[in-house]
Short mmCIF file of C-alpha atoms and ligand atoms in Angstrom, two decimals:
data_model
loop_
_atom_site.label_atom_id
_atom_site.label_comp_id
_atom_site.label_asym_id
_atom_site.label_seq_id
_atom_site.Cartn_x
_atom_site.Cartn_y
_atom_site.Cartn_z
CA UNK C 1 -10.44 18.23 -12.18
CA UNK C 2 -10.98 19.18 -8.37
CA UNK C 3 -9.68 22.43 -7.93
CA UNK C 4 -8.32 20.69 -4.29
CA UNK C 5 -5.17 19.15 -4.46
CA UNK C 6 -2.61 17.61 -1.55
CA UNK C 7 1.07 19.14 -1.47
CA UNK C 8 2.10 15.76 -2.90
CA UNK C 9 3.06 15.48 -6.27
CA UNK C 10 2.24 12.42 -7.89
CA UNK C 11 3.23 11.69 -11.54
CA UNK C 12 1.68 9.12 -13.93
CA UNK C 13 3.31 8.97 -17.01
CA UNK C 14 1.36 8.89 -19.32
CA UNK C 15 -0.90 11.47 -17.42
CA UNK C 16 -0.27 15.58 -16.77
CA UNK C 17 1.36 15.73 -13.26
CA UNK C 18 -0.99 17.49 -12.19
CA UNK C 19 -3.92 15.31 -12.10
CA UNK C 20 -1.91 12.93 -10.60
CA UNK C 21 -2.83 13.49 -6.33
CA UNK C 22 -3.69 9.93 -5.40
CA UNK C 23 -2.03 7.93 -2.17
CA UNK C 24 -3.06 4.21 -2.95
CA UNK C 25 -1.49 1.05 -1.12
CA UNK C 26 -0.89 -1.15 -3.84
CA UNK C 27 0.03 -4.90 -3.79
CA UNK C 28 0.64 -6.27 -7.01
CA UNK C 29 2.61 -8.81 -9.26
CA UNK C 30 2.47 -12.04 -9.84
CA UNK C 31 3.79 -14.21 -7.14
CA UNK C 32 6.60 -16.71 -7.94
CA UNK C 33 8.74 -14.67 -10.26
CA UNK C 34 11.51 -14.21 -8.30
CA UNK C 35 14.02 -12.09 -10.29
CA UNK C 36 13.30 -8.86 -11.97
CA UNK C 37 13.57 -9.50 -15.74
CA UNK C 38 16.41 -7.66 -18.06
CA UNK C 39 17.67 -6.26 -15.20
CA UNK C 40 18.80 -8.65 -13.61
CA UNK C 41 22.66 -8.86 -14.88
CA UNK C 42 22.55 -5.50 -13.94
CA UNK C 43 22.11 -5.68 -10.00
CA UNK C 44 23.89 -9.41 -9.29
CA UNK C 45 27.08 -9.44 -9.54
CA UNK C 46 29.11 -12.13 -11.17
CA UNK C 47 29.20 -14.03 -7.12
CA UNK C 48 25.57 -14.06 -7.09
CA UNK C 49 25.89 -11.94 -3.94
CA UNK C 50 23.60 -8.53 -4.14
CA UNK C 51 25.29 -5.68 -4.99
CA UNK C 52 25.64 -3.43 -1.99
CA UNK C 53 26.42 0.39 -2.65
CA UNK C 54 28.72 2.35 -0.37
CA UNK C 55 26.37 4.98 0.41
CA UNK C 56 22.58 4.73 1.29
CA UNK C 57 20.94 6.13 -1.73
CA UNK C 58 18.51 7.76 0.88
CA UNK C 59 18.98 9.50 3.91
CA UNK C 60 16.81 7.55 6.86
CA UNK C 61 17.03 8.35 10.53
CA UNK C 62 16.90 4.59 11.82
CA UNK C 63 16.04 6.16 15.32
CA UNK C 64 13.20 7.93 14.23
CA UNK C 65 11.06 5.75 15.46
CA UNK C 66 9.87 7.20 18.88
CA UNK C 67 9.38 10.55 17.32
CA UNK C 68 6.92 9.08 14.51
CA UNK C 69 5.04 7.22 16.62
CA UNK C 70 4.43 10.19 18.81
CA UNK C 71 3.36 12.39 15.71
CA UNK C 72 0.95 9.76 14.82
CA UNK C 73 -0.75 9.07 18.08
CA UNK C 74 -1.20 12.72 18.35
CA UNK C 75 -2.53 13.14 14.75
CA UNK C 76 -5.39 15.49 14.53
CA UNK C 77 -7.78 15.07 11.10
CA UNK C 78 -8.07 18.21 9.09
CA UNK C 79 -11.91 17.54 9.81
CA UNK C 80 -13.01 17.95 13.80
CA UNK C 81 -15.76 15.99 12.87
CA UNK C 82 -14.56 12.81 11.89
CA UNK C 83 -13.31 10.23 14.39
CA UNK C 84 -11.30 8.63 11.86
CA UNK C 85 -9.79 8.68 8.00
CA UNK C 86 -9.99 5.92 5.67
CA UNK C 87 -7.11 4.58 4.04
CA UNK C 88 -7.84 1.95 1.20
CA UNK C 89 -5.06 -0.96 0.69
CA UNK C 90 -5.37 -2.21 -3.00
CA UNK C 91 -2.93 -4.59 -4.61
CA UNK C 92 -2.25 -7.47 -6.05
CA UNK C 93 -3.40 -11.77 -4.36
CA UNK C 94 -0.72 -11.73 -1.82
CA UNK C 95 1.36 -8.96 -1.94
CA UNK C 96 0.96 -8.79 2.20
CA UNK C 97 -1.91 -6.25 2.16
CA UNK C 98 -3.21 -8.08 4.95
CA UNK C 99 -0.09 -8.40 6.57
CA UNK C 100 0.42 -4.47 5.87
CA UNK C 101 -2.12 -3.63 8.09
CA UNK C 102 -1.27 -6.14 10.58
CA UNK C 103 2.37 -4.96 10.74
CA UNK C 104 1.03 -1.05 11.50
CA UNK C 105 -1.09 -2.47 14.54
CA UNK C 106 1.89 -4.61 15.65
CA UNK C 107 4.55 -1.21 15.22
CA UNK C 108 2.14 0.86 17.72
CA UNK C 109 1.12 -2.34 20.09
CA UNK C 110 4.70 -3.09 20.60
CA UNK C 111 3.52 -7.08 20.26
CA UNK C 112 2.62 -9.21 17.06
CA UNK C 113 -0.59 -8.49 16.01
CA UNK C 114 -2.93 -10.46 13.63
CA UNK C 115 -6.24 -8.90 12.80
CA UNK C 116 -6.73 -8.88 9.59
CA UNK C 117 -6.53 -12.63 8.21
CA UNK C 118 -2.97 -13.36 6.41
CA UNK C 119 -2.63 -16.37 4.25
CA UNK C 120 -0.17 -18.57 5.76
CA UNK C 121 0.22 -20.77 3.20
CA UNK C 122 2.82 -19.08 1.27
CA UNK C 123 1.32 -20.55 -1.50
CA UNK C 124 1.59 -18.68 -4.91
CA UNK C 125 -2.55 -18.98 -4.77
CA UNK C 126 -4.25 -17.62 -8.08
CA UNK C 127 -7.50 -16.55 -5.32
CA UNK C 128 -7.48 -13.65 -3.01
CA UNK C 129 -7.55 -14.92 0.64
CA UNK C 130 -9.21 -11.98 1.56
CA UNK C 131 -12.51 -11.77 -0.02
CA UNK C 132 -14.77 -9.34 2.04
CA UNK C 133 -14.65 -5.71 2.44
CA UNK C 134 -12.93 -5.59 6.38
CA UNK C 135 -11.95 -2.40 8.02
CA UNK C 136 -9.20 -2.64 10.46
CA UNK C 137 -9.10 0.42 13.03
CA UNK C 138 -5.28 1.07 14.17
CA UNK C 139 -4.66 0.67 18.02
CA UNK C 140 -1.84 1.43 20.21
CA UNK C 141 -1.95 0.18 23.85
CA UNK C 142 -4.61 3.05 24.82
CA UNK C 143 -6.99 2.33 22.26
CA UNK C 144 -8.27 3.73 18.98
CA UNK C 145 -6.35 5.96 16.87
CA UNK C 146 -7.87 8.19 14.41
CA UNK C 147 -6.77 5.57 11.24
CA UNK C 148 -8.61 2.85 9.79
CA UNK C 149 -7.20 0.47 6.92
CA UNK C 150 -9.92 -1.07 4.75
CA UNK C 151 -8.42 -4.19 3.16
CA UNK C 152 -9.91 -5.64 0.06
CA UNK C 153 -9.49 -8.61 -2.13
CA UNK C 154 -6.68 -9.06 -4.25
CA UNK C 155 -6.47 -7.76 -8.04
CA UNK C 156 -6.06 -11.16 -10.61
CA UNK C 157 -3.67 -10.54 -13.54
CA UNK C 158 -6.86 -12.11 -15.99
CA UNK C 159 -9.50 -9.39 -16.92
CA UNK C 160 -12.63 -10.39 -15.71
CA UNK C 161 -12.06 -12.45 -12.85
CA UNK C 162 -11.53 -10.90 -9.42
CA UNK C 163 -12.14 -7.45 -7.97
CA UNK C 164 -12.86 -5.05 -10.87
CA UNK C 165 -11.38 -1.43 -10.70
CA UNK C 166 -14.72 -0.16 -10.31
CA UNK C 167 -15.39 -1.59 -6.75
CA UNK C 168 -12.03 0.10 -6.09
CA UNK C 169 -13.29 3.12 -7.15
CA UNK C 170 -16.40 2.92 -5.06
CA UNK C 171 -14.93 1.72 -2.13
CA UNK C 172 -12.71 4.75 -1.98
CA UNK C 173 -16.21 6.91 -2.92
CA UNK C 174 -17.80 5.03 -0.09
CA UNK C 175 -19.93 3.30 -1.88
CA UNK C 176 -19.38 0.21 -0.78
CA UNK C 177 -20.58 -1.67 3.10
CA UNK C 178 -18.26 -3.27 5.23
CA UNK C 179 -18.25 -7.23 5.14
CA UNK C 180 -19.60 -7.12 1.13
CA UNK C 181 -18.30 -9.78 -0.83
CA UNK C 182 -16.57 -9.35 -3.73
CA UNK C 183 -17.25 -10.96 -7.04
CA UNK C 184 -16.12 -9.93 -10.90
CA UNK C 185 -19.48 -8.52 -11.25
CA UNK C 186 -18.63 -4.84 -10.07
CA UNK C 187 -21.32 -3.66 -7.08
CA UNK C 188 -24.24 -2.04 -8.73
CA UNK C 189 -26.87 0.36 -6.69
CA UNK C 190 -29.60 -2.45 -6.52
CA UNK C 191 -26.93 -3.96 -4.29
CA UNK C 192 -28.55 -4.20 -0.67
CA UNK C 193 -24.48 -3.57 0.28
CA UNK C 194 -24.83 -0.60 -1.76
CA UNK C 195 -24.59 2.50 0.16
CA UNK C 196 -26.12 5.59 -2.24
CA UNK C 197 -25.24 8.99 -0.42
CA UNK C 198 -22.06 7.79 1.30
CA UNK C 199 -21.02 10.18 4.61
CA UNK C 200 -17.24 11.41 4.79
CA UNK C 201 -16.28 8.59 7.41
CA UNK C 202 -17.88 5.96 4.49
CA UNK C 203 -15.26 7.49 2.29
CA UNK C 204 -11.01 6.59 1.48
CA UNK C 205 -8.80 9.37 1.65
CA UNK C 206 -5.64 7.32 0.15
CA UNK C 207 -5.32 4.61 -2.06
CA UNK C 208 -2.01 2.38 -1.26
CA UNK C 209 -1.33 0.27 -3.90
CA UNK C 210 0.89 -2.79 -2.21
CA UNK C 211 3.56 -4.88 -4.49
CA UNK C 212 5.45 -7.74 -3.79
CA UNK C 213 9.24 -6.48 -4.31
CA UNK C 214 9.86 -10.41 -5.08
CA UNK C 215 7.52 -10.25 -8.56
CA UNK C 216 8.29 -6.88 -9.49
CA UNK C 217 8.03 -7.34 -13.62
CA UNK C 218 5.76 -6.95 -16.16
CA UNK C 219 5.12 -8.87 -18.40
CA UNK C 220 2.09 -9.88 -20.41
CA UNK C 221 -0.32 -10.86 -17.40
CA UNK C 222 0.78 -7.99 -15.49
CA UNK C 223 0.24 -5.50 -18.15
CA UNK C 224 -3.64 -6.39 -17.02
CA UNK C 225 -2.58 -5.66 -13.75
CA UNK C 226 -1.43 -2.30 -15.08
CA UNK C 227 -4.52 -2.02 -17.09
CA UNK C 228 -6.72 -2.64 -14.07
CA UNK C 229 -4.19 0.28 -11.78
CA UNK C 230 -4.68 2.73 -14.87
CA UNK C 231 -8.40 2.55 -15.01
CA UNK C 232 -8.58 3.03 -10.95
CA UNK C 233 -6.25 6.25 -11.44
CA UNK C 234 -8.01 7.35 -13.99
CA UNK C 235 -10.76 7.60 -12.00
CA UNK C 236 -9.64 8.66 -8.98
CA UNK C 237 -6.70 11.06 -9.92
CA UNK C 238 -9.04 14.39 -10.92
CA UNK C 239 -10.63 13.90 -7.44
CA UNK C 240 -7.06 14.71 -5.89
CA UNK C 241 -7.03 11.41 -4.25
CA UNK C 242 -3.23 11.01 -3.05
CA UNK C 243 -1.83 7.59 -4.24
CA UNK C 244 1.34 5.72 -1.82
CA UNK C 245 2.96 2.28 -2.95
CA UNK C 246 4.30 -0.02 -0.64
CA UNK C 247 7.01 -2.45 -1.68
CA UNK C 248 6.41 -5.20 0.51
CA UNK C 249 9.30 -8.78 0.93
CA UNK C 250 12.10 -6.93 0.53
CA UNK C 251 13.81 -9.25 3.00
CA UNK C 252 12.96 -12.00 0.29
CA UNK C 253 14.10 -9.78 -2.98
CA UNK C 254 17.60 -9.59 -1.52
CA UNK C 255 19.72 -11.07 0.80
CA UNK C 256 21.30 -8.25 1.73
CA UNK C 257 18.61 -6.68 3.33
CA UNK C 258 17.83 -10.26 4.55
CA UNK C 259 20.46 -10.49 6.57
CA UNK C 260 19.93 -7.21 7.83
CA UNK C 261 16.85 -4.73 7.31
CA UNK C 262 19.27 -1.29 7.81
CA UNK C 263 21.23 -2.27 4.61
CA UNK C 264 17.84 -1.80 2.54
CA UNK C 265 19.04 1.75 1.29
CA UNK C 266 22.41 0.29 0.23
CA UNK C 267 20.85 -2.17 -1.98
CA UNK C 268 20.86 -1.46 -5.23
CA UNK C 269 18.56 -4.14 -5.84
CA UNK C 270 15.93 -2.53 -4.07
CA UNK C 271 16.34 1.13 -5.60
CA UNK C 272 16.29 -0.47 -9.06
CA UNK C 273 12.62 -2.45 -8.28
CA UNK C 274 11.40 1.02 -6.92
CA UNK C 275 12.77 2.72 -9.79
CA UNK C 276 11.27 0.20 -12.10
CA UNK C 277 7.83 0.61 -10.18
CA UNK C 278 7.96 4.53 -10.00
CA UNK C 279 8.55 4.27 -14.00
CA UNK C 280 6.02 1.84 -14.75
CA UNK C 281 2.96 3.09 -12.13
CA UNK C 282 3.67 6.63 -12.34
CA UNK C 283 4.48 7.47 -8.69
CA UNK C 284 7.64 9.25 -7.74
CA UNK C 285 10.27 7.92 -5.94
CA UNK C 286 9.40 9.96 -2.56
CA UNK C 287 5.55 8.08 -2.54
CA UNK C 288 7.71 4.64 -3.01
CA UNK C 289 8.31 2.84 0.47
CA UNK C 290 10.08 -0.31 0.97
CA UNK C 291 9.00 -2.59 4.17
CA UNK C 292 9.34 -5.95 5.70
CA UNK C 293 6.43 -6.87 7.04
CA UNK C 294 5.89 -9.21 10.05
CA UNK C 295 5.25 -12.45 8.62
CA UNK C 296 6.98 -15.39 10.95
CA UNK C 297 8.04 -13.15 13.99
CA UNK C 298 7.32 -13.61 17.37
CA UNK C 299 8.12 -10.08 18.59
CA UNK C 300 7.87 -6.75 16.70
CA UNK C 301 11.58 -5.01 16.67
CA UNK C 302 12.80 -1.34 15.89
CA UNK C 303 13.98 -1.66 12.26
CA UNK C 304 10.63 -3.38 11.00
CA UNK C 305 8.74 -1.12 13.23
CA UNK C 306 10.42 2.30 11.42
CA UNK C 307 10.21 1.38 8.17
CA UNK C 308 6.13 0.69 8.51
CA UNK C 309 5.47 3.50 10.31
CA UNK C 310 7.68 5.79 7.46
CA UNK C 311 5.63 4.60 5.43
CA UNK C 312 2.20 5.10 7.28
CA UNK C 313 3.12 8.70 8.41
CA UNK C 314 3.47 9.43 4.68
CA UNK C 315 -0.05 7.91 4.08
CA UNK C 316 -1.48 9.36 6.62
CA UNK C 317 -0.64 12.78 6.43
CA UNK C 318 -1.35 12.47 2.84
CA UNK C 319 -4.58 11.51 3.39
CA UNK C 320 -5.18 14.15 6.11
CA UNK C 321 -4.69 16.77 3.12
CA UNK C 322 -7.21 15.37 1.18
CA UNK C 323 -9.29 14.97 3.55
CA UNK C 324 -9.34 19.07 4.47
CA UNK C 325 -10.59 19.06 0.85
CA UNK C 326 -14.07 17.33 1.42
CA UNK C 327 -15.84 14.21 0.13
CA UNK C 328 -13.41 12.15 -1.90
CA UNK C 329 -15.65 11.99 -5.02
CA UNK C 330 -15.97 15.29 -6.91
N1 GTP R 1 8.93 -12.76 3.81
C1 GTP R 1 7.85 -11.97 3.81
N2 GTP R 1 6.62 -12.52 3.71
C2 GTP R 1 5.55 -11.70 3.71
C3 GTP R 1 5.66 -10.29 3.79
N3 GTP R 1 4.41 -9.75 3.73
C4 GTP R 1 3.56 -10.78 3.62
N4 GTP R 1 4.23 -11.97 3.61
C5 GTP R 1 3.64 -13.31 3.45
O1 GTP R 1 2.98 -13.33 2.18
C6 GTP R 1 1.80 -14.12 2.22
C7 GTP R 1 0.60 -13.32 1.72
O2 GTP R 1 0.35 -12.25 2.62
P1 GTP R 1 -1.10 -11.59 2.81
O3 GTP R 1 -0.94 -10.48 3.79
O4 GTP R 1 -2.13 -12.63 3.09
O5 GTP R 1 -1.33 -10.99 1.36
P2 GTP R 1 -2.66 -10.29 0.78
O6 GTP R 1 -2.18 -9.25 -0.17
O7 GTP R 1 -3.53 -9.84 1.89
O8 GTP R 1 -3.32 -11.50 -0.03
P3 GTP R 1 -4.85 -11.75 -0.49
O9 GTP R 1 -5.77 -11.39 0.64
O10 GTP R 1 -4.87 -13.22 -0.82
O11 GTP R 1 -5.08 -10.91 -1.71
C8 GTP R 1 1.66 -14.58 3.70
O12 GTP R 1 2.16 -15.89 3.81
C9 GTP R 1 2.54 -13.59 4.46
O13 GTP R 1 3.06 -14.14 5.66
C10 GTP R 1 6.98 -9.72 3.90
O14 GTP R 1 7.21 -8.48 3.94
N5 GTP R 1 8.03 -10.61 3.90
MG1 MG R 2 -5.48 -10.29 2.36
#
């Protein structure tokens, strides 16, 4: 195990909590299942109306957003030499990984931003829309920041079709060049997109796993969805690699927060699919953000904004600490 290790303590359970330093953007579960399973009966009450709870079950500052923003645009990396860390989103077809990383660009642009290439379809496609290896650096109106979000292909519930956890794994190693296509036959090193001694900027510093609040539920084809998330953490857990989920459509997994965004920490529907999730992945409750992401909006707006850029600041400086530790593959 690397003897480096982030100040963020990640638990898999069925792995010692120690091993478990990994920030991953995950995106996962089955599109189309709309309700979460046995529980259910448990969060909708007899109306049909979501239950709300009387207090938030966690303490947000909704006018935080001003002061994150400023933290982030004056980020310094724990390494001088770098001009920017690599975050890796990895997730499930359509879980808004995409959209992720276009909702971060549109929160410090202050306008609707679509770089990386969202399906809108809406369809519950069984192919990943994104199929090539794209990094996506993160602007505000000046220019660069010191951030870039690689976006990959979507993981398939079915074992050997898709991206395979290993080209995961060397993607966040570096491994891998920009604009490779993706196939079910993991990259190998006779690969002409094969890099072999990747640099530090080749490498991920977090892994964020993104899932679809909508289709959170396992059943038997995402237990190969789990399969495919424990092999990646296997891998990349000793190397301290700090692992973040995302829980994206939360407007569509309750009405509540629907109707309005602020109400997502009264909704117990939305604690109980990132309890379920923090249970089921391994990561606790304080790696677990919920978002909206912009999907059909014109203009970006304060409550979206704060709730992606919670969650990036948490990636972020997670990564940083990693990335103080060295090359990402130990
Ligand atoms: N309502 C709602 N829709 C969303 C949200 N995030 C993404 N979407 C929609 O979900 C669909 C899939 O989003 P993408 O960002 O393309 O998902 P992806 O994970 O990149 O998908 P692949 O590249 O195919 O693996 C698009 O139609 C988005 O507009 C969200 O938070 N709320
Ligand atoms: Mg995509």
């Amino acid at each position: 195990m690397s003897s480096c290790h982030t100040s963020f303590p990640i638990s898999f359970s069925d792995e010692p909590a120690e091993d478990q330093l990994c920030v991953l953007i995950l995106a996962t579960f089955i599109r189309g299942k709309k309700e979460m399973g046995s529980s259910k009966s448990k969060q909708t009450p007899t109306d049909g109306s979501p239950t709300k709870l009387d207090k938030p079950w966690r303490n947000f500052d909704w006018k935080q957003n001003n002061r994150l923003k400023e933290r982030l645009e004056n980020f310094h990396l724990s390494n001088p030499d770098l001009t920017h860390v690599k975050l890796l989103v990895a997730g499930q077809i359509g879980a808004g990984k995409s959209s992720f990383i276009n909702s971060v660009n549109s929160a410090f642009q202050g306008e609707i931003v679509c770089d990386a290439q969202v399906d809108a379809s809406q369809s519950a496609a069984s192919y990943s829309f994104t199929k090539k290896l794209e990094g996506h650096h993160i602007k505000n109106a000046h220019g660069d920041l010191p951030f870039e979000i690689c976006d990959v292909m979507g993981l398939e519930p079915e074992e050997l079709s898709g991206l395979q956890p290993d080209d995961v794994v060397k993607t966040i190693h570096g491994h891998v060049k920009k604009r490779y296509k993706f196939s079910e036959n993991p990259i190998t090193s006779e690969n002409e997109s094969y890099i072999e001694t990747p640099s530090l900027s080749d490498q991920a510093f977090c892994l964020v796993y993104v899932i679809d609040a909508n289709t959170v539920q396992f059943d038997s084809a995402d237990k190969t969805l789990l399969k495919k998330l424990k092999l990646i953490r296997k891998k990349i857990t000793d190397e301290g690699i700090p692992q973040v989920i995302v829980l994206t459509k939360v407007d569509e997994a309750c009405k509540l927060v629907k109707n309005d965004l602020k109400q997502i920490y009264h909704s117990k529907t939305i604690k109980e699919k990132m309890e379920f999730c923090s249970v089921e992945i391994g990561v606790p409750m304080t790696m677990i953000f919920p978002v909206k992401n912009y999907h059909d909006e014109v203009d970006t707006n304060d409550d979206v904004d704060i709730l992606i850029l919670k969650a990036f600041y948490q990636i972020v400086r997670s990564a940083n600490a990693r990335l103080s530790c060295g090359s990402s593959q130990k």
